[in-house]
Coordinates of C-alpha atoms in Angstrom, one line a residue:
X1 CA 176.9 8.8 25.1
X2 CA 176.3 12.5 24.0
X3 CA 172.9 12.3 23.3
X4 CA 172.2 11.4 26.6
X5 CA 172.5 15.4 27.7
X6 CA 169.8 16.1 25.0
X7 CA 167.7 13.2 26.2
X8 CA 168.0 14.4 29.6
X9 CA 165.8 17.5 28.7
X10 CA 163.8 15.9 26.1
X11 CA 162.9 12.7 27.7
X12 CA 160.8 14.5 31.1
X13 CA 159.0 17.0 28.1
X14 CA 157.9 14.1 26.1
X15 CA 156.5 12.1 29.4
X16 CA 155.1 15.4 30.5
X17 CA 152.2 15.0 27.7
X18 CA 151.6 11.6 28.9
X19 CA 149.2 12.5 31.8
X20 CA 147.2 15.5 29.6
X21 CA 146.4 12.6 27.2
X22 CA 145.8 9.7 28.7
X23 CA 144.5 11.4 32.5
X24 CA 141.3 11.2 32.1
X25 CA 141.3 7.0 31.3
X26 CA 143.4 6.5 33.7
X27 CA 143.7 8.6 36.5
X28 CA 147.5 6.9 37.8
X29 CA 148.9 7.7 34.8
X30 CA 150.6 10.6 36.3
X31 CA 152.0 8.7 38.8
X32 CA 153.3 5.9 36.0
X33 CA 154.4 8.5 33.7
X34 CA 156.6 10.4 36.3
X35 CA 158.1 7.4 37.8
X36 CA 159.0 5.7 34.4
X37 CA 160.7 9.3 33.6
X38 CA 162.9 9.5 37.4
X39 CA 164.2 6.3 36.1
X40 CA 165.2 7.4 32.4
X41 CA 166.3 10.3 33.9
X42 CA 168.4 8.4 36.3
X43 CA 169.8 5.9 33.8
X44 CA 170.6 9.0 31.7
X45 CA 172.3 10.9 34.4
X46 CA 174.5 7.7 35.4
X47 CA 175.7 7.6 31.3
X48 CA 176.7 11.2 31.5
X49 CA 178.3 10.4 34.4
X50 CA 180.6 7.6 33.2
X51 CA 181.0 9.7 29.9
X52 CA 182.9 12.4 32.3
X53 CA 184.7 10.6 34.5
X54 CA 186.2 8.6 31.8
X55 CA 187.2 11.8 29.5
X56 CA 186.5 14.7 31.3
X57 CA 183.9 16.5 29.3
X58 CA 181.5 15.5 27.4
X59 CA 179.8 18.0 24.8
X60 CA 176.5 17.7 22.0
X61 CA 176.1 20.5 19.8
X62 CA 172.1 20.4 19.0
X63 CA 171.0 19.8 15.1
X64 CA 174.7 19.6 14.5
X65 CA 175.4 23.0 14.2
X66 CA 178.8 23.9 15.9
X67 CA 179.3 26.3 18.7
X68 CA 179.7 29.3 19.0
X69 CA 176.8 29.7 16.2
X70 CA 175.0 26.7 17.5
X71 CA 173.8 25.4 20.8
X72 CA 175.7 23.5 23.1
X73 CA 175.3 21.5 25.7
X74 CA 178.3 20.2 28.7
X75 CA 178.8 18.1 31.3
X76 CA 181.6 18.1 33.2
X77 CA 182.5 16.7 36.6
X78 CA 180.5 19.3 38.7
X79 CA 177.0 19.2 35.6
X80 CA 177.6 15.6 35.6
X81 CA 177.1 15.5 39.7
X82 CA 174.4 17.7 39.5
X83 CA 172.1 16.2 37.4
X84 CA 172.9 12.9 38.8
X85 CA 171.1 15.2 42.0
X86 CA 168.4 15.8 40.1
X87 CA 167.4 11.9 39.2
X88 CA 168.0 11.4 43.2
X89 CA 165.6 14.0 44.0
X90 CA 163.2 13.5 41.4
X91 CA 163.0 9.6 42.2
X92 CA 162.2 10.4 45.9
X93 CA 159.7 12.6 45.2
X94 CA 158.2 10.8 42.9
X95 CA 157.5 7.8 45.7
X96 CA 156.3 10.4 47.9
X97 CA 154.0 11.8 46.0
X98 CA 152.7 8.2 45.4
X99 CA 150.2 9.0 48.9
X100 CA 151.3 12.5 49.7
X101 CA 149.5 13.9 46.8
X102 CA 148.8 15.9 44.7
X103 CA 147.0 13.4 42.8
X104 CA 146.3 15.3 39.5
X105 CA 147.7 14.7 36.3
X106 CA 148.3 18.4 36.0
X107 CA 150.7 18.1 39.2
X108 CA 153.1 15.1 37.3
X109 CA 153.3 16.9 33.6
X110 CA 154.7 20.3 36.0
X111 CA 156.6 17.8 37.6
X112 CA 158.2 16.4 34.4
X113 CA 158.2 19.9 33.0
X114 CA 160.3 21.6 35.5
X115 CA 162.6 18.6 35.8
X116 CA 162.9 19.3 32.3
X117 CA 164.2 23.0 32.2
X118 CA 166.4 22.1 35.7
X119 CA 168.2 19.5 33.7
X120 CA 168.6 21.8 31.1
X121 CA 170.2 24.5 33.0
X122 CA 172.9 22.3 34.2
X123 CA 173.6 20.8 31.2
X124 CA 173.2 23.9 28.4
X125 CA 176.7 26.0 27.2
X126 CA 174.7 29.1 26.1
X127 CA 173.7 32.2 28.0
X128 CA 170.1 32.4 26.3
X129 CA 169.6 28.8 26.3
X130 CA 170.2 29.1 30.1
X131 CA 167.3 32.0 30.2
X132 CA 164.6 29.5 28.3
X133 CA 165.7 26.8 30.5
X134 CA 165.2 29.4 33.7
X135 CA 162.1 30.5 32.2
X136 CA 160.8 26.6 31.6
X137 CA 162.0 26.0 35.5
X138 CA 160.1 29.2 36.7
X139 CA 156.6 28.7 34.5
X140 CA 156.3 24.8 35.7
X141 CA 157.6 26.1 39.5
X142 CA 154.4 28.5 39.0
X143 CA 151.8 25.9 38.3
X144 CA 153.2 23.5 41.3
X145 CA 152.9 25.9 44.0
X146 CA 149.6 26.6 43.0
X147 CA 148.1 23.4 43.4
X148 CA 147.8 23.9 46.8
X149 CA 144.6 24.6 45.8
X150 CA 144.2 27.8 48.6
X151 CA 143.6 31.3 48.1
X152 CA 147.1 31.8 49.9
X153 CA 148.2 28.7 47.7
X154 CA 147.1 31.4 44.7
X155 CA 148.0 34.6 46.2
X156 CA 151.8 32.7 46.7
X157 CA 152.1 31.2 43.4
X158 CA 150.9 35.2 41.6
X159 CA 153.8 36.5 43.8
X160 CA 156.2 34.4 42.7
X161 CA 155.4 34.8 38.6
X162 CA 155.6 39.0 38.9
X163 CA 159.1 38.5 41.1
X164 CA 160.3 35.7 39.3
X165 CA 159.2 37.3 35.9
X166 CA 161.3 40.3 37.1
X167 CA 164.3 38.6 37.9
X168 CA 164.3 36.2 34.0
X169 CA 163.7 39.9 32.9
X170 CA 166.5 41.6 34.4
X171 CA 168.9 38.4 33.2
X172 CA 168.0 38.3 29.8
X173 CA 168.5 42.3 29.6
X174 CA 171.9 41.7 31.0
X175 CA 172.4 38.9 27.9
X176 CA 171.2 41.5 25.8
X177 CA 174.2 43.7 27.0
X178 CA 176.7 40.8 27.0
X179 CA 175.4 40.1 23.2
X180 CA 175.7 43.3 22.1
X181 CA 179.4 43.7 23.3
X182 CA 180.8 40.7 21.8
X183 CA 178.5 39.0 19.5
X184 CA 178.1 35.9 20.9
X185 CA 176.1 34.1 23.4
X186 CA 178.1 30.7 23.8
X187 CA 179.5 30.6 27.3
X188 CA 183.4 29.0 26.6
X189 CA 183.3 31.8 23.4
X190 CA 182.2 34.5 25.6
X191 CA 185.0 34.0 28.5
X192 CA 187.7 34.6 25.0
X193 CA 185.8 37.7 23.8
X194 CA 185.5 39.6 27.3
X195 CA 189.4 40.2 27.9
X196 CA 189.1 42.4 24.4
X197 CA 186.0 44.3 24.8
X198 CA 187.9 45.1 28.4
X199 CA 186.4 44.0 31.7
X200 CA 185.8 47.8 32.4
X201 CA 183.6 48.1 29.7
X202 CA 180.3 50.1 30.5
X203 CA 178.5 47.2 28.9
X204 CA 180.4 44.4 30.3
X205 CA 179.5 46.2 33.9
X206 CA 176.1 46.7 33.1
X207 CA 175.6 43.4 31.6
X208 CA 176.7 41.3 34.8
X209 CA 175.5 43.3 37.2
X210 CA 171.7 42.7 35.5
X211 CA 172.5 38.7 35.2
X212 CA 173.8 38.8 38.8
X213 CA 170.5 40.7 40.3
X214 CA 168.3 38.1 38.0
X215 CA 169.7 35.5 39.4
X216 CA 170.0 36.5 43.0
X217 CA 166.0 37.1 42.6
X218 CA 165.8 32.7 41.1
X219 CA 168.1 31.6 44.4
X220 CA 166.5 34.0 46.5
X221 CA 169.0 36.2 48.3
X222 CA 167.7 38.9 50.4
X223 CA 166.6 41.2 50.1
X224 CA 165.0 39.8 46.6
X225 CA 163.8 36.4 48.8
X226 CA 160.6 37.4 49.9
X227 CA 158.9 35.6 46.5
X228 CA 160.1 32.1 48.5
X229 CA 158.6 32.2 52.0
X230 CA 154.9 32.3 51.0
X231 CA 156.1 29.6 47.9
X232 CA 157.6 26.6 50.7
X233 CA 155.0 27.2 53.2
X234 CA 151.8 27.3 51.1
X235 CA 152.6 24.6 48.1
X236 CA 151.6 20.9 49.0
X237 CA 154.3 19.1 50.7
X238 CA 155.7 17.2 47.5
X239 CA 156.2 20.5 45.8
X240 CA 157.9 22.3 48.7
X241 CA 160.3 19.6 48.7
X242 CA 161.4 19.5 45.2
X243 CA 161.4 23.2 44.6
X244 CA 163.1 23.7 48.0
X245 CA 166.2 21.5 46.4
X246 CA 166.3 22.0 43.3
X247 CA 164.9 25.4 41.7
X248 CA 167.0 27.8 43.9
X249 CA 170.0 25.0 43.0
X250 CA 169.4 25.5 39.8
X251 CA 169.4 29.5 39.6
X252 CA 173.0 29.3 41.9
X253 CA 174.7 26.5 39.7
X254 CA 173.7 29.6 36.8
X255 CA 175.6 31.9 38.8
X256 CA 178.6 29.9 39.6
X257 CA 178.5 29.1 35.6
X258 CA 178.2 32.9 35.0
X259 CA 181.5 34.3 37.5
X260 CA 183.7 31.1 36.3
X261 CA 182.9 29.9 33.3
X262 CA 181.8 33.3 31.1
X263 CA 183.9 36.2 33.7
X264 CA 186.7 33.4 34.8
X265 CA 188.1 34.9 37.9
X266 CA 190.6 37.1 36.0
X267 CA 187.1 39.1 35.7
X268 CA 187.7 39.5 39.9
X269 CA 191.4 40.7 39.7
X270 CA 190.2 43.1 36.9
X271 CA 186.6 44.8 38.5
X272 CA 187.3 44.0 42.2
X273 CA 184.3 45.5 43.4
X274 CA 181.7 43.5 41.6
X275 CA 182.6 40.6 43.6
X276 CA 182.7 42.6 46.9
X277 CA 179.1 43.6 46.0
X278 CA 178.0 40.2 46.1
X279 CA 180.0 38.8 49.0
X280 CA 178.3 42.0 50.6
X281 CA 175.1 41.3 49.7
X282 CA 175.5 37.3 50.5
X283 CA 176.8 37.8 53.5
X284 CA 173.7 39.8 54.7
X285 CA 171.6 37.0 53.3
X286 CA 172.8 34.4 55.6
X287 CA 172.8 36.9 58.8
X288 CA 169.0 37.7 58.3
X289 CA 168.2 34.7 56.5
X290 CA 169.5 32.8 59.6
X291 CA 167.4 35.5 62.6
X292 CA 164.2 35.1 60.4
X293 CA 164.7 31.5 60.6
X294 CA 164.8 31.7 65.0
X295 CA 162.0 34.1 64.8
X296 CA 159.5 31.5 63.0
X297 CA 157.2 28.9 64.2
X298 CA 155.7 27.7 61.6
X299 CA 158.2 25.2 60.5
X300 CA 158.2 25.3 56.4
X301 CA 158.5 28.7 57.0
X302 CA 161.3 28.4 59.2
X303 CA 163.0 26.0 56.6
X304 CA 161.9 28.9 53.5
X305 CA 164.1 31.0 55.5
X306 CA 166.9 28.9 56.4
X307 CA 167.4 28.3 52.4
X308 CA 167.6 32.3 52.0
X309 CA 170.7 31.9 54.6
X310 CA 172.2 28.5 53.2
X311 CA 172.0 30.0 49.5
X312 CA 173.7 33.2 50.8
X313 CA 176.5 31.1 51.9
X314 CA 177.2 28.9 48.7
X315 CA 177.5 32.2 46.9
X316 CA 179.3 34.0 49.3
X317 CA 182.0 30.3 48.6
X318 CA 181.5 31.1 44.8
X319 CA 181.9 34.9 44.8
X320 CA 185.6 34.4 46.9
X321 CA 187.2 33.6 44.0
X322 CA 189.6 30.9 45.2
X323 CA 189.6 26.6 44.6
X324 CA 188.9 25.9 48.4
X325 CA 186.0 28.5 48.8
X326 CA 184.4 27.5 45.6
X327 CA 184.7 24.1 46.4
X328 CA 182.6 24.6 49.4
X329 CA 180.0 26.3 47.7
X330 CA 179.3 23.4 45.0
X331 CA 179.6 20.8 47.6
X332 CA 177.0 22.5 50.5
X333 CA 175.4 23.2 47.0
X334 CA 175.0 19.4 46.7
X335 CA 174.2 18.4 50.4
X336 CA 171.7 21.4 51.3
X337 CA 169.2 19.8 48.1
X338 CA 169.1 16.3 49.9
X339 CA 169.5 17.9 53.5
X340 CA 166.6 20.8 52.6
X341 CA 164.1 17.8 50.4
X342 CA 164.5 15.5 53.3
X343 CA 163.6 17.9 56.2
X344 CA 160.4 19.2 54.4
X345 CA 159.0 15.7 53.3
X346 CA 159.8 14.8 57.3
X347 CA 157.7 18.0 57.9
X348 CA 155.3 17.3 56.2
X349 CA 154.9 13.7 57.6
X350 CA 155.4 14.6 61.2
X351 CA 152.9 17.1 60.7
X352 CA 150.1 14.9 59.3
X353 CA 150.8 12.5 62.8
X354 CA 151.1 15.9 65.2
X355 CA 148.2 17.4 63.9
X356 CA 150.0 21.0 63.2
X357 CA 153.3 22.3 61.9
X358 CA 154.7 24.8 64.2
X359 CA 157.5 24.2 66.3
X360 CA 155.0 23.0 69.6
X361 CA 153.1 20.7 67.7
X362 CA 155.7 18.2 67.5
X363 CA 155.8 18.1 71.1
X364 CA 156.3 14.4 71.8
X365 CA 156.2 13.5 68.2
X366 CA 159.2 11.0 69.0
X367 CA 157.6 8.8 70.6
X368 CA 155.3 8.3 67.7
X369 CA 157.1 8.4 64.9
X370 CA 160.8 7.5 65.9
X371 CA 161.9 6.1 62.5
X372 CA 161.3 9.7 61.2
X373 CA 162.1 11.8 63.4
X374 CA 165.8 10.0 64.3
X375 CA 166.0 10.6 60.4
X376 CA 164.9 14.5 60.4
X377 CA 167.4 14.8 63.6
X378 CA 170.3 13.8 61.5
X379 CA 169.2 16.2 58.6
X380 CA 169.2 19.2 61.3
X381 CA 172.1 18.3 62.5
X382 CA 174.0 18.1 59.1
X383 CA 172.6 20.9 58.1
X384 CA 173.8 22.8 61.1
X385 CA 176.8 21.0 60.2
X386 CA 178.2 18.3 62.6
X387 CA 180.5 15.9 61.5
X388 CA 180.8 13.6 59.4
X389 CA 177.9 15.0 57.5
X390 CA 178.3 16.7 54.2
X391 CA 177.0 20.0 56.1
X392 CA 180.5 19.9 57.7
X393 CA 182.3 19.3 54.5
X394 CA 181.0 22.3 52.6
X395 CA 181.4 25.0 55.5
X396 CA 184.5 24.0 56.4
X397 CA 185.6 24.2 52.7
X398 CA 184.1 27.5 52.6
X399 CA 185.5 29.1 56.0
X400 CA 188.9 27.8 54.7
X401 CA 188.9 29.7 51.3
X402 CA 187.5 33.2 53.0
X403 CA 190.1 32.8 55.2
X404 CA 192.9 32.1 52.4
X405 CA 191.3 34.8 50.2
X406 CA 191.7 37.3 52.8
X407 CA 187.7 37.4 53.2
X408 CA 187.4 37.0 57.3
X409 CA 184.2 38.6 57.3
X410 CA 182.3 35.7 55.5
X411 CA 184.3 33.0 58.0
X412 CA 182.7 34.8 60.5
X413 CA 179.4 35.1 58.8
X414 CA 179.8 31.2 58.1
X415 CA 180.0 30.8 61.9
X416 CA 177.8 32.9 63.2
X417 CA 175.6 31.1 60.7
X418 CA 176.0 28.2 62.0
X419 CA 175.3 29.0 65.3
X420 CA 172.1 30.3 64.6
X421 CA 171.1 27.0 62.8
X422 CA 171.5 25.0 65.7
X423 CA 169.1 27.7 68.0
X424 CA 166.2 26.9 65.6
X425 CA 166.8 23.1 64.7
X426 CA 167.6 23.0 69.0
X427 CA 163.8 24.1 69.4
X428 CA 162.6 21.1 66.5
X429 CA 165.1 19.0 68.3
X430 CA 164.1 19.6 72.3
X431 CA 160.2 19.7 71.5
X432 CA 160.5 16.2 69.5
X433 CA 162.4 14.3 72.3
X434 CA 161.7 16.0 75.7
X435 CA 158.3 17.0 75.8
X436 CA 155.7 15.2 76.7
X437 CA 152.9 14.6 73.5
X438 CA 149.7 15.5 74.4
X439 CA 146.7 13.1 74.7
X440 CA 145.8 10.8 71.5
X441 CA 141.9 12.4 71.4
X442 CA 143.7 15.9 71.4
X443 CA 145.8 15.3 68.4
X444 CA 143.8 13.0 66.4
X445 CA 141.1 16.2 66.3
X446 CA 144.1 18.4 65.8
X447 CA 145.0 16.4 63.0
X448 CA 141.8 16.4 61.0
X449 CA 141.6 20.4 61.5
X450 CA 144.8 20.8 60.1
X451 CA 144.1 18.6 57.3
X452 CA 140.6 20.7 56.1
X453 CA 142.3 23.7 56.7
X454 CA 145.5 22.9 54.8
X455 CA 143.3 21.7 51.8
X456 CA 145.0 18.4 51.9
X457 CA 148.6 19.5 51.5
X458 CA 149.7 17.5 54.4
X459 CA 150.5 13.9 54.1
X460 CA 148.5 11.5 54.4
X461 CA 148.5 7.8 55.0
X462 CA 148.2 5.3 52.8
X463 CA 145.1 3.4 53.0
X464 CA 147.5 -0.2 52.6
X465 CA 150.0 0.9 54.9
X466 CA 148.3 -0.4 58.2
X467 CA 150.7 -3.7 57.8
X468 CA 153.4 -2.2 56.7
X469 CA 153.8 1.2 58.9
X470 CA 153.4 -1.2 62.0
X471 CA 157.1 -2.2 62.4
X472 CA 157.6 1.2 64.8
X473 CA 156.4 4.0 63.7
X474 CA 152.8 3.1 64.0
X475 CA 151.0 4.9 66.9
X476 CA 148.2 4.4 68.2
X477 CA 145.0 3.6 65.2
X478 CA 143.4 6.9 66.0
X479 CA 146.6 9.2 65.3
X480 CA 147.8 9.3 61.6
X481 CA 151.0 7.3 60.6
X482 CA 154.1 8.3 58.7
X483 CA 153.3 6.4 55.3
X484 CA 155.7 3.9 54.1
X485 CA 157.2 6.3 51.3
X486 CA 157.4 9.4 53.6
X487 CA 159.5 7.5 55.5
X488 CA 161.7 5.9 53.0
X489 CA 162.5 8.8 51.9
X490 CA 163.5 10.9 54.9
X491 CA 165.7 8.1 56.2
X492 CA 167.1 7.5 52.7
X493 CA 167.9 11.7 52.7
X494 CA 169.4 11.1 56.2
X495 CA 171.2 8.5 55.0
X496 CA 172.1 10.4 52.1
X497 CA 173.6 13.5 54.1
X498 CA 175.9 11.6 55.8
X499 CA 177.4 9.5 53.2
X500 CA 177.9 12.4 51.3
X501 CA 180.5 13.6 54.2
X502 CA 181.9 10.9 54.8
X503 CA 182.6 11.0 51.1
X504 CA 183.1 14.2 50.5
X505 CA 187.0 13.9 49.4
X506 CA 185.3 11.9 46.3
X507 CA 182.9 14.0 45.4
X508 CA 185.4 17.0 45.5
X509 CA 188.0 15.1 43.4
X510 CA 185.0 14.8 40.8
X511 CA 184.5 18.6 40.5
X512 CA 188.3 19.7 41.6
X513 CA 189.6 19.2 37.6
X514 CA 187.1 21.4 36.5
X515 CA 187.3 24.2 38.7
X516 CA 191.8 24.1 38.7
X517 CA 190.9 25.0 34.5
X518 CA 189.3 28.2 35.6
X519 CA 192.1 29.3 38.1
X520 CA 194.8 28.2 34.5

C-alpha cells in the first residue's frame, strides 16, 4: 500500500509524456492520457486512504534509504483527505476540458505535470522535497495560464513566474537557514532538533520568517496576491478552475505542515510574536481581499479576489494555534477547492450562454440555464457559508477556536468576512433570478464577441450535445448552451459542498487524530 504515495507523483509524470509523443498522430491523446491518469490517481488516492484509516499513517522512504538521511513520504488522515481532493478535482476537470478546451496536447502533459508536484507536496516529509514539488507546481501552473493564448494571457503568466520565482526563492533561503542550524531537512527530525538549537535562535527566526513570506507569496495573501488576479481572469476556464482549487491549497497545506508539523505549537508559546505577525497579516487579507471582491465586475476577477480573502482565513485558523481553529482551517481548506472549482467552471459556462462575464451580463441567465445556475447558487451560498454547507462547517470551526484562543479580532474578521461575501455573491445572485435577460439577437451577437475577443477561453458547446443539453438547460438554438460536462460538473461541485457539511463531523474525525499529536 506504500508505494501508492510514490505512484501518486510518478504515475501523472509518466502520462505527462504521453501527449508530447504520441500528439501529433493522434490529436485526443491528451484528452485519453489525462483521463486514464484522474483515474489512477483516484484509485491511488482511495488505497492511501484505506492504508490510513486502518493504521493511522502510512510512510515510504524513497530508494530505501531511511529518514532522516533519505526522503520520505506521509499520509496521514488530513494528506490522505487531501490528495483524495486532488483525484476529485482533477477528474472533473478533466471532463470539462473534454469541450471547454484547451485542446492541445501541451495543455494535458501541464495538466498531468502539475497534478504531479501538487500530489507531491501533500504527500512528501522533507522540507526541500517540498520546495521541488512547489517548484514543479509553479513551472507547470506557468505554462497553463499561458495557454490563454492572449497577450494579457502572456503578460499574466510572466507575472506570475518573476513573483512566484520570488516567493520558491525566499522559501528555499529560509531551508537554507533551517539546514544550517540543525542539519537536517526531514520534517518529523527537524520538530526534535529545534527545541535544542532554541526557538530564539537568530537562525531559527530568520529561517521561518523567509519560509512563511514564500509561502504566503504561493497562497496569495495580500499584500503578495497581486501575481493571482491577472492568473484566474486571463487563463482559459479549465485552468482557472484547477489552479483556483488546488495550487494556492497546495502552498497553505505547506504552511500548515511548516507551523505544526516542523515548529509544533510549542514554537507559538516560545516566539509569540511570529504567529501574531501572520494572524496580522491574514487577517488584513480577508478584509481587503473581501472589499476588492465587491468592488469587481468582472466575475473571475471577483472570484481571484475572494480566494485572497478565503485563504487569509484558513491561515488566520492555522496560525491560532488551537485544535478547534485549526480544524476549521483544513476543513474550509477542503470545501473552498470544490466550492472555488465549481463556481469558475459555472462562470465560465454561464458566460459562453450570456455572452459576457461581468456581473450584468448574467442578467436573466436563469431562465436559460437553470440547471447551472441553481447549482452555482448553492456554491455562493456555501461559500458565504449557510448551513448545512461545508462553508458553515469550516467558519464556525474557525470563529470558535479565535474565540477560545483569546484571538477576537479574527472572529470578527471571520464575520465581517462573511458579510461581505454575501454583498458580492447577492449581486451574481439578484442579476441571475430577477432581471429580465435581454433579447436572444442581443446576446447571441454578445456571445460571439466575447468568444473572438477571449481567444476561445470561454466554453463552448459541444457540437453532440444538441440531444442531450435539451432536457432544461437548452435555450433557444441561437444562444449557446451549457455543455453536458460543464454542467455535470457544477452540479456535481454543488452537490459536493453540501455533502461535505452535512458531513463534516466525519471528515473532522479523519484529520482530528492527527492534529491532537501536535497539541501531545
Amino acid at each position: 500500500m506504500t508505494d501508492a504515495l510514490a505512484l501518486l507523483v510518478v504515475v501523472p509524470i509518466v502520462l505527462a509524456l504521453a501527449p508530447i509523443a504520441i500528439g501529433r498522430l493522434w490529436d485526443r491523446s491528451g484528452w485519453v492520457a489525462a483521463a486514464v491518469a484522474a483515474v489512477a490517481h483516484l484509485g491511488l488516492s482511495l488505497s492511501v486512504a484505506g492504508s490510513v484509516f486502518a493504521t493511522g499513517r502510512s510512510s515510504y522512504a524513497v530508494g530505501d534509504y531511511t529518514p532522516p538521511f533519505g526522503i520520505e513520504l506521509v499520509a496521514d488522515g488530513i494528506s490522505a483527505t487531501l490528495v483524495l481532493l486532488v483525484s476529485a478535482v482533477t477528474l472533473g476537470i478533466v471532463l470539462y476540458a473534454r469541450t471547454a478546451g484547451p485542446h492541445s496536447s501541451g495543455f494535458y502533459s501541464g495538466l498531468l505535470l502539475l497534478t504531479a508536484g501538487i500530489s507531491g507536496v501533500f504527500v512528501t516529509g522533507d522540507l526541500f522535497n517540498l520546495y521541488v514539488f512547489i517548484e514543479i507546481t509553479g513551472l507547470a501552473t506557468y505554462a497553463l495560464v499561458a495557454t490563454g493564448r492572449s497577450p494579457a494571457a502572456a503578460m499574466a503568466s510572466l507575472k506570475y513566474l518573476l513573483v512566484g520565482t520570488i516567493g520558491a526563492s525566499l522559501y528555499l533561503l529560509g531551508v537554507g537557514y533551517l539546514y544550517i542550524s540543525t542539519g537536517s531537512l526531514n520534517m518529523a527530525n527537524l520538530a526534535e532538533l529545534l527545541p535544542t538549537v532554541g526557538y530564539d535562535s537568530p537562525l531559527v527566526l530568520t529561517g521561518f520568517g523567509l519560509i512563511v513570506v514564500g509561502l504566503a507569496v504561493k497562497t496569495a495573501l495580500f499584500p503578495l496576491h497581486t501575481w493571482q488576479p491577472d492568473a484566474y481572469a486571463e487563463s482559459p476556464d479549465s485552468v482557472t478552475a484547477y489552479i483556483s482549487a488546488l495550487v494556492s491549497t497546495a502552498a497553505a497545506y505547506a504552511l500548515f505542515r511548516i507551523i505544526y508539523v516542523v515548529f509544533t505549537p510549542a514554537f507559538d508559546a516560545a516566539v509569540p510574536f511570529a504567529l501574531d505577525a501572520l494572524v496580522i497579516l491574514a487577517s488584513v487579507s480577508v478584509v481587503v481581499g473581501s472589499v476588492l471582491a465587491v468592488l469587481q465586475s468582472d466575475l473571475k476577477r471577483m472570484l481571484a479576489y475572494s480566494s485572497v480573502a478565503q485563504f487569509g482565513l484558513v491561515i488566520a485558523g492555522f496560525a491560532v494555534i488551537n485544535t478547534t481553529a485549526a480544524t476549521g482551517g483544513l476543513v474550509h481548506l477542503v470545501g473552498h477547492a470544490v466550492m472555488k472549482a465549481g463556481l469558475f467552471v459555472g462562470v465560465g459556462a454561464l458566460a459562453g450562454v450570456a455572452g459576457g462575464r461581468t456581473v450584468d451580463d448574467l442578467a436573466g441567465v436563469a431562465d436559460r440555464a437553470p440547471i447551472t445556475s441553481g447549482a452555482v447558487a448553492v456554491l455562493a451560498f456555501a461559500l458565504v457559508g449557510v448551513p448545512p454547507a461545508v462553508g458553515f462547517a469550516g467558519k464556525w470551526h474557525i470563529v470558535l477556536g479565535a474565540v477560545e484562543g483569546g484571538r477576537p479580532i479574527v472572529a470578527a474578521v471571520a464575520v465581517v468576512s462573511t458579510l461581505l461575501t454575501l454583498a458580492y455573491f447577492a449581486r451574481v445572485i439578484e442579476r441571475m433570478y430577477f432581471r429580465d435577460a435581454p433579447a436572444p439577437a442581443e446576446v447571441a451577437e454578445d456571445a460571439a464577441e466575447t468568444a473572438v475577443a477571449d481567444g476561445g477561453s470561454q466554453s463552448e458547446p459541444d457540437a453532440g450535445d444538441g440531444a442531450e443539453s435539451s432536457i432544461e438547460d437548452d435555450p433557444p438554438s441561437e444562444i449557446p448552451s451549457v455543455s453536458v460536462e460543464a454542467r455535470l460538473v457544477v452540479v456535481a461541485a454543488a452537490v459536493g459542498a453540501v455533502l461535505l457539511g452535512l458531513f463534516a463531523s466525519d471528515l473532522i474525525a479523519f484529520v482530528d487524530p492527527v492534529l491532537e499529536v501536535y497539541f501531545q
